[in-house]
Short mmCIF file of C-alpha atoms in Angstrom, two decimals:
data_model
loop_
_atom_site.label_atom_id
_atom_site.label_comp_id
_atom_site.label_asym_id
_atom_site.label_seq_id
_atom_site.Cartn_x
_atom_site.Cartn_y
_atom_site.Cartn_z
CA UNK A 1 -5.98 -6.47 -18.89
CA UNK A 2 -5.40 -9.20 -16.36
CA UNK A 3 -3.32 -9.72 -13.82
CA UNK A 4 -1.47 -13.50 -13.58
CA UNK A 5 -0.65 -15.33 -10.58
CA UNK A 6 1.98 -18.16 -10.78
CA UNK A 7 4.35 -19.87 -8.96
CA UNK A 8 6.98 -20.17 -12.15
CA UNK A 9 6.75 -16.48 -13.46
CA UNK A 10 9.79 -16.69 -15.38
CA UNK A 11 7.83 -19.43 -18.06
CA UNK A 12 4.90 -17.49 -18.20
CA UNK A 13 6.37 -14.38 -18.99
CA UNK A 14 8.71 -16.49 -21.52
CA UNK A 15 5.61 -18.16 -22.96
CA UNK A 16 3.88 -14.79 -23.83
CA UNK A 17 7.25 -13.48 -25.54
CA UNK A 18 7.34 -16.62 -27.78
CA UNK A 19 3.89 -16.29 -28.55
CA UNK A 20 3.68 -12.22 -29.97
CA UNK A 21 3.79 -10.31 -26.62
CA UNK A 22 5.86 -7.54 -26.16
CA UNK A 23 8.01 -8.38 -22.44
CA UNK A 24 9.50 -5.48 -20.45
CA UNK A 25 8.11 -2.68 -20.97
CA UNK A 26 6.26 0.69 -19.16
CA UNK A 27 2.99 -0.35 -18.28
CA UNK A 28 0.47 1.74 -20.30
CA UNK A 29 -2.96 0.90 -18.48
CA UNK A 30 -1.73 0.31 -14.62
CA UNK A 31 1.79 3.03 -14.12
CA UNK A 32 3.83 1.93 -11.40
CA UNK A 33 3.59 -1.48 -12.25
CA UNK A 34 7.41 -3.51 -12.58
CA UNK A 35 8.59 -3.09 -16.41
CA UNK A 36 10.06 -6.31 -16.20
CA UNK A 37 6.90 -8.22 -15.36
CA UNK A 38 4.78 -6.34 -17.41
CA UNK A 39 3.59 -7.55 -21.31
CA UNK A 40 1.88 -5.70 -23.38
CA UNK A 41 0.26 -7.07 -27.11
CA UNK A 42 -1.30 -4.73 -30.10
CA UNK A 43 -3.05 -6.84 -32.46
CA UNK A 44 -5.69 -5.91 -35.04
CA UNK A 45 -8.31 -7.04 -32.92
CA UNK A 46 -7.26 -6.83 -29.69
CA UNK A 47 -4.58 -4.69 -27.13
CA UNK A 48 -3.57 -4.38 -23.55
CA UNK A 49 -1.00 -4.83 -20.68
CA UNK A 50 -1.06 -8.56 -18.83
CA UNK A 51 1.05 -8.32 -15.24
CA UNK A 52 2.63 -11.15 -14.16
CA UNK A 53 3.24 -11.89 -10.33
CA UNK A 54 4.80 -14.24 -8.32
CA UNK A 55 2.19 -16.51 -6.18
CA UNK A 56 3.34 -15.50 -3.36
CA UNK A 57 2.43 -11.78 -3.59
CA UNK A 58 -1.27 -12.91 -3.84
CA UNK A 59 -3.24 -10.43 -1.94
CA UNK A 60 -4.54 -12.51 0.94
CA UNK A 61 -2.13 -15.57 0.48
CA UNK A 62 -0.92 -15.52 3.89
CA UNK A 63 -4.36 -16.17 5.47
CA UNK A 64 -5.37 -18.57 3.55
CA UNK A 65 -4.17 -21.45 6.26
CA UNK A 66 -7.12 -19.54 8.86
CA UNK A 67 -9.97 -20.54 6.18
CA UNK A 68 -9.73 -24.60 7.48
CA UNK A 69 -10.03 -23.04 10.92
CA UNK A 70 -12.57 -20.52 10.62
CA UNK A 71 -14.81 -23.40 8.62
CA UNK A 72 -14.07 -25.61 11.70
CA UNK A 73 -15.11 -22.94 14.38
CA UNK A 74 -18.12 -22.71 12.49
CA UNK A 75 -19.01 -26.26 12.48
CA UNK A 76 -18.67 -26.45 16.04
CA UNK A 77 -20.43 -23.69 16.86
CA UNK A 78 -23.07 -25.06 14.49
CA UNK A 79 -23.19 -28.98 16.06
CA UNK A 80 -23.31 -26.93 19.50
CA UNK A 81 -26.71 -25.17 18.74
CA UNK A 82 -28.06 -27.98 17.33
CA UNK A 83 -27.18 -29.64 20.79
CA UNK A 84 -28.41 -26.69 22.62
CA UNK A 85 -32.33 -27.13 21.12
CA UNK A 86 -32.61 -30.64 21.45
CA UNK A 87 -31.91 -30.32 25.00
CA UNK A 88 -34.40 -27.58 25.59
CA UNK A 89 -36.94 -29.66 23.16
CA UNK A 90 -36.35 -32.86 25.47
CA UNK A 91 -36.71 -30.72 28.62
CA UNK A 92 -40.42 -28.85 27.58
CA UNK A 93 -42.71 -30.48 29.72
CA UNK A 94 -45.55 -32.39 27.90
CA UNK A 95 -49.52 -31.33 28.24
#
């Protein structure tokens, strides 16, 4: 089952208990996973664990201020090749 991401993890895990799901318990498809973030739901049609986590313990989160500068070096690095032909294009000599 999935895996949530939020920055209010207290709600969500509140919202699934008022709406069937059972809150605190041994995980059943991931082990090791926190019993008190964990919900699981059995219903006639469908069953499984969801695991709630706090936004901040997204795997990557921390980098994700380097993606505006890694798009940037790549721009320049882009306009400066662009540069580079049309200076060798104006330089060819004609004939």
């Amino acid at each position: 089952m999935p895996d949530i991401w939020t920055e209010h993890p207290e709600i969500v895990r509140d919202l699934l208990r008022e709406s069937g799901f059972t809150c605190g318990v041994e995980p059943r498809v991931l082990p090791g996973r926190d019993p008190e973030w964990t919900c699981i739901f059995d219903g006639s049609t469908i069953a499984g664990d969801i695991y709630i986590h706090h936004l901040d313990t997204v795997p990557g989160h921390s980098t994700l201020a380097a993606w505006p500068l890694a798009v940037l070096g790549l721009l320049v690095v882009v306009v400066l090749c662009q540069a580079w032909v049309i200076v060798r294009l104006r330089r060819r000599p004609r004939g």
